Every structure is written in C-alpha cells, then in structure tokens.
Short mmCIF file of C-alpha atoms in Angstrom, two decimals:
data_model
loop_
_atom_site.label_atom_id
_atom_site.label_comp_id
_atom_site.label_asym_id
_atom_site.label_seq_id
_atom_site.Cartn_x
_atom_site.Cartn_y
_atom_site.Cartn_z
CA UNK A 1 124.63 44.65 122.33
CA UNK A 2 122.37 46.79 124.46
CA UNK A 3 123.84 50.15 125.40
CA UNK A 4 122.48 49.75 128.95
CA UNK A 5 124.65 46.67 129.45
CA UNK A 6 127.66 48.46 128.00
CA UNK A 7 127.02 51.30 130.45
CA UNK A 8 127.07 48.85 133.37
CA UNK A 9 130.33 47.34 132.13
CA UNK A 10 131.94 50.77 131.71
CA UNK A 11 130.86 51.74 135.24
CA UNK A 12 132.20 48.47 136.63
CA UNK A 13 135.54 49.23 135.00
CA UNK A 14 135.51 52.71 136.55
CA UNK A 15 134.16 51.89 140.03
CA UNK A 16 135.59 48.43 140.59
CA UNK A 17 132.59 46.73 142.25
CA UNK A 18 129.07 45.73 141.29
CA UNK A 19 127.73 47.21 144.52
CA UNK A 20 129.20 50.61 143.66
CA UNK A 21 127.74 50.37 140.14
CA UNK A 22 124.31 49.52 141.57
CA UNK A 23 124.39 52.45 143.98
CA UNK A 24 125.56 54.88 141.31
CA UNK A 25 122.94 53.85 138.76
CA UNK A 26 120.09 53.30 141.19
CA UNK A 27 119.63 49.57 140.66
CA UNK A 28 120.47 46.35 142.50
CA UNK A 29 123.68 44.35 142.62
CA UNK A 30 121.74 41.34 141.33
CA UNK A 31 120.56 43.30 138.28
CA UNK A 32 124.10 44.45 137.52
CA UNK A 33 125.35 40.87 137.76
CA UNK A 34 122.59 39.55 135.52
CA UNK A 35 123.14 42.21 132.86
CA UNK A 36 126.92 41.67 132.80
CA UNK A 37 126.31 37.92 132.44
CA UNK A 38 123.89 38.60 129.55
CA UNK A 39 126.51 40.81 127.88
CA UNK A 40 129.06 38.01 128.22
CA UNK A 41 126.66 35.63 126.47
CA UNK A 42 126.04 38.17 123.69
CA UNK A 43 129.76 38.53 123.06
CA UNK A 44 130.54 34.87 123.77
CA UNK A 45 133.39 36.11 125.96
CA UNK A 46 134.25 35.92 129.65
CA UNK A 47 134.13 39.50 130.86
CA UNK A 48 134.66 39.16 134.64
CA UNK A 49 136.42 36.77 137.00
CA UNK A 50 136.43 36.30 140.78
CA UNK A 51 138.81 38.46 142.79
CA UNK A 52 138.36 37.41 146.41
CA UNK A 53 134.87 38.47 147.48
CA UNK A 54 134.66 40.82 144.51
CA UNK A 55 135.10 40.53 140.74
CA UNK A 56 137.47 42.10 138.27
CA UNK A 57 137.39 42.51 134.52
CA UNK A 58 139.22 40.03 132.34
CA UNK A 59 141.50 41.41 129.62
CA UNK A 60 138.58 40.97 127.18
CA UNK A 61 136.30 42.72 129.67
CA UNK A 62 138.67 45.68 129.93
CA UNK A 63 138.91 45.90 126.15
CA UNK A 64 135.12 45.84 125.76
CA UNK A 65 134.82 48.46 128.51
CA UNK A 66 137.10 50.74 126.46
CA UNK A 67 134.88 50.20 123.44
CA UNK A 68 131.83 50.82 125.62
CA UNK A 69 133.06 54.29 126.59
CA UNK A 70 133.51 55.19 122.91
CA UNK A 71 130.16 53.67 121.91
CA UNK A 72 128.24 55.38 124.71
CA UNK A 73 129.82 58.73 123.86
CA UNK A 74 128.80 58.30 120.21
CA UNK A 75 125.23 57.37 121.20
CA UNK A 76 124.98 60.43 123.45
CA UNK A 77 126.37 62.65 120.70
CA UNK A 78 123.77 61.26 118.29
CA UNK A 79 121.01 61.84 120.84
CA UNK A 80 122.07 65.43 121.34
CA UNK A 81 122.46 65.98 117.60
CA UNK A 82 119.00 64.64 116.79
CA UNK A 83 117.08 65.88 119.81
CA UNK A 84 114.63 68.80 119.56
CA UNK A 85 116.99 71.08 121.47
CA UNK A 86 120.05 70.30 119.38
CA UNK A 87 121.89 72.87 117.29
CA UNK A 88 120.72 72.35 113.68
CA UNK A 89 123.36 70.54 111.67
CA UNK A 90 123.25 68.48 108.49
CA UNK A 91 121.86 68.35 104.96
CA UNK A 92 118.14 68.96 104.46
CA UNK A 93 116.60 67.84 101.15
CA UNK A 94 113.61 69.93 100.05
CA UNK A 95 111.23 69.22 97.17
CA UNK A 96 108.61 71.82 96.35
CA UNK A 97 106.78 73.88 93.78
CA UNK A 98 108.41 76.88 92.15
CA UNK A 99 106.88 79.75 94.13
CA UNK A 100 107.47 78.12 97.50
CA UNK A 101 111.13 77.74 96.58
CA UNK A 102 111.66 81.06 94.83
CA UNK A 103 109.64 83.37 97.07
CA UNK A 104 109.89 81.74 100.49
CA UNK A 105 112.68 79.14 100.68
CA UNK A 106 115.55 80.90 98.87
CA UNK A 107 115.60 83.92 101.25
CA UNK A 108 115.76 81.44 104.14
CA UNK A 109 118.67 79.60 102.51
CA UNK A 110 120.52 82.90 102.17
CA UNK A 111 119.91 83.74 105.82
CA UNK A 112 120.98 80.31 107.06
CA UNK A 113 124.37 80.75 105.43
CA UNK A 114 125.04 83.33 108.16
CA UNK A 115 122.95 82.13 111.10
CA UNK A 116 123.32 78.35 110.73
CA UNK A 117 126.23 77.63 108.37
CA UNK A 118 126.21 73.94 109.32
CA UNK A 119 122.78 73.48 107.72
CA UNK A 120 122.95 72.67 104.01
CA UNK A 121 119.81 72.65 101.86
CA UNK A 122 119.43 70.67 98.63
CA UNK A 123 116.50 71.79 96.45
CA UNK A 124 114.41 69.98 93.84
CA UNK A 125 111.52 71.67 92.03
CA UNK A 126 108.43 69.44 91.99
CA UNK A 127 104.66 69.68 91.86
CA UNK A 128 102.85 68.33 94.97
CA UNK A 129 102.28 64.74 93.81
CA UNK A 130 105.91 64.46 92.72
CA UNK A 131 107.18 65.96 95.99
CA UNK A 132 105.02 63.64 98.10
CA UNK A 133 106.22 60.64 96.09
CA UNK A 134 109.82 61.68 96.72
CA UNK A 135 109.02 62.01 100.44
CA UNK A 136 107.52 58.52 100.57
CA UNK A 137 110.57 57.11 98.78
CA UNK A 138 112.92 58.87 101.23
CA UNK A 139 114.33 60.95 98.38
CA UNK A 140 113.55 64.18 100.21
CA UNK A 141 113.08 65.27 103.82
CA UNK A 142 110.60 68.13 103.33
CA UNK A 143 107.89 68.51 100.69
CA UNK A 144 106.39 71.93 99.98
CA UNK A 145 102.95 71.25 98.51
CA UNK A 146 99.58 72.88 97.94
CA UNK A 147 95.95 72.04 97.41
CA UNK A 148 92.69 73.98 96.97
CA UNK A 149 89.77 74.25 99.34
CA UNK A 150 87.61 72.79 96.56
CA UNK A 151 90.14 69.99 95.95
CA UNK A 152 91.52 69.12 99.39
CA UNK A 153 94.58 66.88 99.56
CA UNK A 154 94.54 63.67 101.58
CA UNK A 155 97.87 63.10 103.31
CA UNK A 156 99.21 59.66 104.17
CA UNK A 157 99.07 58.87 107.92
CA UNK A 158 102.87 58.52 107.93
CA UNK A 159 103.36 62.26 107.32
CA UNK A 160 102.43 65.48 109.06
CA UNK A 161 101.46 68.69 107.21
CA UNK A 162 102.15 72.17 108.59
CA UNK A 163 99.90 74.86 107.04
CA UNK A 164 101.89 77.75 105.58
CA UNK A 165 99.96 80.34 103.58
CA UNK A 166 96.70 80.72 101.67
CA UNK A 167 95.91 82.69 98.51
CA UNK A 168 92.57 83.45 96.88
CA UNK A 169 92.40 82.54 93.21
CA UNK A 170 90.19 84.04 90.54
CA UNK A 171 89.25 83.28 86.97
CA UNK A 172 91.57 84.58 84.28
CA UNK A 173 89.64 85.75 81.22
CA UNK A 174 90.48 87.88 78.16
CA UNK A 175 90.48 91.57 79.01
CA UNK A 176 87.38 93.37 77.84
CA UNK A 177 85.21 90.30 78.31
CA UNK A 178 81.84 91.11 79.82
CA UNK A 179 81.43 89.18 83.09
CA UNK A 180 78.16 89.08 85.02
CA UNK A 181 78.11 90.20 88.63
CA UNK A 182 77.27 87.50 91.14
CA UNK A 183 78.69 84.39 92.70
CA UNK A 184 81.47 82.17 91.44
CA UNK A 185 78.82 79.91 89.98
CA UNK A 186 77.39 82.82 87.99
CA UNK A 187 80.85 83.65 86.67
CA UNK A 188 81.85 80.13 85.62
CA UNK A 189 78.42 79.51 84.10
CA UNK A 190 79.01 82.51 81.82
CA UNK A 191 82.09 80.69 80.45
CA UNK A 192 80.54 77.24 80.23
CA UNK A 193 81.12 77.05 76.45
CA UNK A 194 84.74 78.27 76.62
CA UNK A 195 87.90 76.17 76.52
CA UNK A 196 89.48 75.73 79.95
CA UNK A 197 93.22 75.77 80.70
CA UNK A 198 94.59 73.64 83.57
CA UNK A 199 97.94 72.70 85.11
CA UNK A 200 99.92 70.09 83.16
CA UNK A 201 101.70 68.59 86.21
CA UNK A 202 99.13 68.80 88.99
CA UNK A 203 95.43 67.94 88.86
CA UNK A 204 94.26 70.06 91.83
CA UNK A 205 93.16 73.13 89.88
CA UNK A 206 91.35 70.95 87.31
CA UNK A 207 89.51 69.24 90.18
CA UNK A 208 88.60 72.67 91.58
CA UNK A 209 87.35 73.82 88.17
CA UNK A 210 85.32 70.65 87.65
CA UNK A 211 83.88 71.01 91.16
CA UNK A 212 82.74 74.57 90.43
CA UNK A 213 81.34 73.52 87.09
CA UNK A 214 79.49 70.61 88.66
CA UNK A 215 77.93 72.98 91.19
CA UNK A 216 76.85 75.14 88.21
CA UNK A 217 75.49 72.05 86.43
CA UNK A 218 77.85 71.81 83.46
CA UNK A 219 81.01 69.93 82.41
CA UNK A 220 83.95 72.16 81.46
CA UNK A 221 85.75 71.54 78.17
CA UNK A 222 89.37 71.18 79.30
CA UNK A 223 91.56 71.61 76.24
CA UNK A 224 94.92 73.12 77.21
CA UNK A 225 97.49 72.33 79.90
CA UNK A 226 100.38 74.47 81.10
CA UNK A 227 102.64 74.36 84.15
CA UNK A 228 103.73 78.01 84.01
CA UNK A 229 101.29 80.72 85.04
CA UNK A 230 102.99 83.04 82.58
CA UNK A 231 102.09 80.60 79.82
CA UNK A 232 98.52 80.30 81.13
CA UNK A 233 98.20 84.08 80.95
CA UNK A 234 99.67 84.15 77.45
CA UNK A 235 97.14 81.54 76.34
CA UNK A 236 94.27 83.53 77.85
CA UNK A 237 95.50 86.72 76.20
CA UNK A 238 95.66 84.85 72.89
CA UNK A 239 92.01 83.89 73.28
CA UNK A 240 92.66 80.17 73.74
CA UNK A 241 90.48 79.84 76.84
CA UNK A 242 90.06 80.72 80.51
CA UNK A 243 91.67 79.35 83.67
CA UNK A 244 92.36 79.86 87.35
CA UNK A 245 94.95 82.49 88.36
CA UNK A 246 96.07 83.92 91.72
CA UNK A 247 93.83 86.83 92.64
CA UNK A 248 96.75 89.11 93.52
CA UNK A 249 98.76 88.29 90.41
CA UNK A 250 99.62 91.25 88.18
CA UNK A 251 97.78 90.33 84.97
CA UNK A 252 99.38 90.43 81.55
CA UNK A 253 98.06 92.96 79.04
CA UNK A 254 94.97 91.38 77.57
CA UNK A 255 94.13 89.43 80.74
CA UNK A 256 91.59 90.18 83.46
CA UNK A 257 91.31 88.26 86.74
CA UNK A 258 87.74 87.98 87.99
CA UNK A 259 87.28 87.45 91.71
CA UNK A 260 85.34 84.32 92.69
CA UNK A 261 83.10 84.33 95.76
CA UNK A 262 80.48 82.04 97.26
CA UNK A 263 82.35 79.79 96.98
CA UNK A 264 85.89 81.15 96.98
CA UNK A 265 88.76 79.23 95.42
CA UNK A 266 91.65 79.23 97.88
CA UNK A 267 95.12 77.75 97.38
CA UNK A 268 96.59 76.34 100.61
CA UNK A 269 100.32 75.67 100.96
CA UNK A 270 101.88 73.10 103.31
CA UNK A 271 105.23 71.90 104.61
CA UNK A 272 105.01 68.10 104.75
CA UNK A 273 107.43 65.74 106.52
CA UNK A 274 107.46 62.19 107.84
CA UNK A 275 106.38 61.94 111.47
CA UNK A 276 109.70 60.43 112.52
CA UNK A 277 111.61 63.42 111.12
CA UNK A 278 109.42 66.37 112.10
CA UNK A 279 111.53 67.24 115.18
CA UNK A 280 114.88 66.79 113.43
CA UNK A 281 116.55 70.17 114.16
CA UNK A 282 117.38 71.26 110.57
CA UNK A 283 113.88 70.33 109.36
CA UNK A 284 112.14 71.91 112.35
CA UNK A 285 114.20 75.09 111.89
CA UNK A 286 113.31 75.51 108.22
CA UNK A 287 109.64 74.71 108.81
CA UNK A 288 109.46 77.30 111.61
CA UNK A 289 111.12 79.89 109.37
CA UNK A 290 108.77 79.13 106.46
CA UNK A 291 105.57 79.54 108.45
CA UNK A 292 106.08 83.10 109.76
CA UNK A 293 107.63 84.22 106.48
CA UNK A 294 104.63 82.90 104.61
CA UNK A 295 102.28 85.01 106.74
CA UNK A 296 104.44 88.11 106.30
CA UNK A 297 104.82 87.89 102.50
CA UNK A 298 101.53 88.41 100.63
CA UNK A 299 102.86 87.70 97.15
CA UNK A 300 100.75 85.02 95.46
CA UNK A 301 102.14 81.55 94.79
CA UNK A 302 103.10 80.94 91.17
CA UNK A 303 102.84 77.30 90.31
#
C-alpha cells in the first residue's frame, strides 16, 4: 500500500468529503477518488459508499483509516529519525585498525556517553581489507582504513571515503647504521641487500616498499611479517631487517628511523561508509568528530 493513498484515506476520514481532502492537499477531487479506488483494489475491500451526493467510509474503510494514522505516524518518525537533521540515535558498528580505534575513536566513545547517550558504538579491530570486506557484507557501518601515497587504495563506487589524517613514514634501521644522505631512493638503495619486514595483515606497506625499490632499480628481499609495530621495532633492533615505521614514532633502543624524502612515504587514513548510510545521523556524527580530532592529534598511527 502506498503511503500517499493511506494519507488520502486518513484525510477523508477526518474531513468527510473528497473535495475538502483535495483542497487541503492541493490536488483534485478526481485524483482523490482515483487513489481511494486504487487503495480499495490493493486491499480487495470496499472502503467507501455513497451517502447522498457525498461518500462515507465503510466499516472496513474506517478501520483502515485508523491503521493509516498509525502507519503514517511511524513513517514520519522514521523519516525524522533517519534524516540529516535528526538527533543521533542507534547502534553504530565500526571496524578499523588499532590506532584509529585506540587514539581517535575511544575518546569519542567516552564523550558520546555524556553528549549523545542514545548512540551506542560496537567496535571490531580490523586491517583495511578486512574492514572494507565487512562493510561490503553489511557487517559494519563504518570502516576506518588507511593506504599510502605510493600504494593508493581503490574504493568501490558503492562507498564514500572521508580523509582523516596523514602521517609521514620513514625507514626503521638498526641504530648506529651508517645511512647516506640524499633522497628516499638513495636510502633504500643502501639497504638493497637487507631483509625487509612488512605487515602480516595488510599489503599496502609492502606495495610501497616494492614501489620505492622498483624506482631504485632493485627487488627487495621480503622475509619477515608482523602486524604490531612494536614487534617490527623489536625485529629491527635484533638485526633481522629493516622496515617502514611512522616518522614521529618514539623508536625503541637499538632502532633509528630515517626520514624519506623525494619521494615521501605518507600514510593516509579514511573513514569509509556506504553511500546510502553516509547521512545517517549516528554515522555522520562520529565521522565529523573523527575528522577534526584527527587534525588536532599529531600522534602517529600504529598499525
């Protein structure tokens, strides 16, 4: 049943004549009559009967008109609840990488408990590919992801990505290692014979490393994989290889982070949502809160 037809029936019950309904809703008496007749066919029920030169609702028509009032109120409540100007309310599912959750999302969750207690956030820790898969499968509403400028992500047309923060990354090497001055290509070329450490759950930093190495005309020997940056640093300190680290990260004893320039290696974080959900008030609220907080907080993302 179309809600427009239910609206006409409810108005007919309230006003008592098709002419009055037409004048109130800015249409014609003929249109009102046609739509009520179509509603009667949809319900396979006689809804009106002649009453002199006018019509009146049958008992079934009055009953449906009562339902119509309830249905139209529920539809309006849903519209207001889901509209861009609605008060945020509901459960928001977020999937994202550890730093985005720990450094940026958790303070927002704490604040929402006071400012918007009707917004509930469910959190799952995932690397970008996992988070985007969950988004596509409707297992999450918001995916917090990242890529690198040298390994740009390609987002599906069904989603929209809001840029959050960026962080320059450098090359983590054993402390005391002699590193030549020069461009990023000069630096990585110096370590062309070393073992390289990459992320075990996301391929973006390996792609960035291989891109740099290709520009320097060599193929890196990728031997170790680790999801935790703490573990990457421990491996570097133990002399197991070299790998990308956030430039602002406080290095472990035994680790040095060499800045890379020309080209830089930049991590870029995003809030990703399906186009049909972007304006949903709880999601829009959290995305808006993430973006300014990301610009205010300079701490580097930890994978």
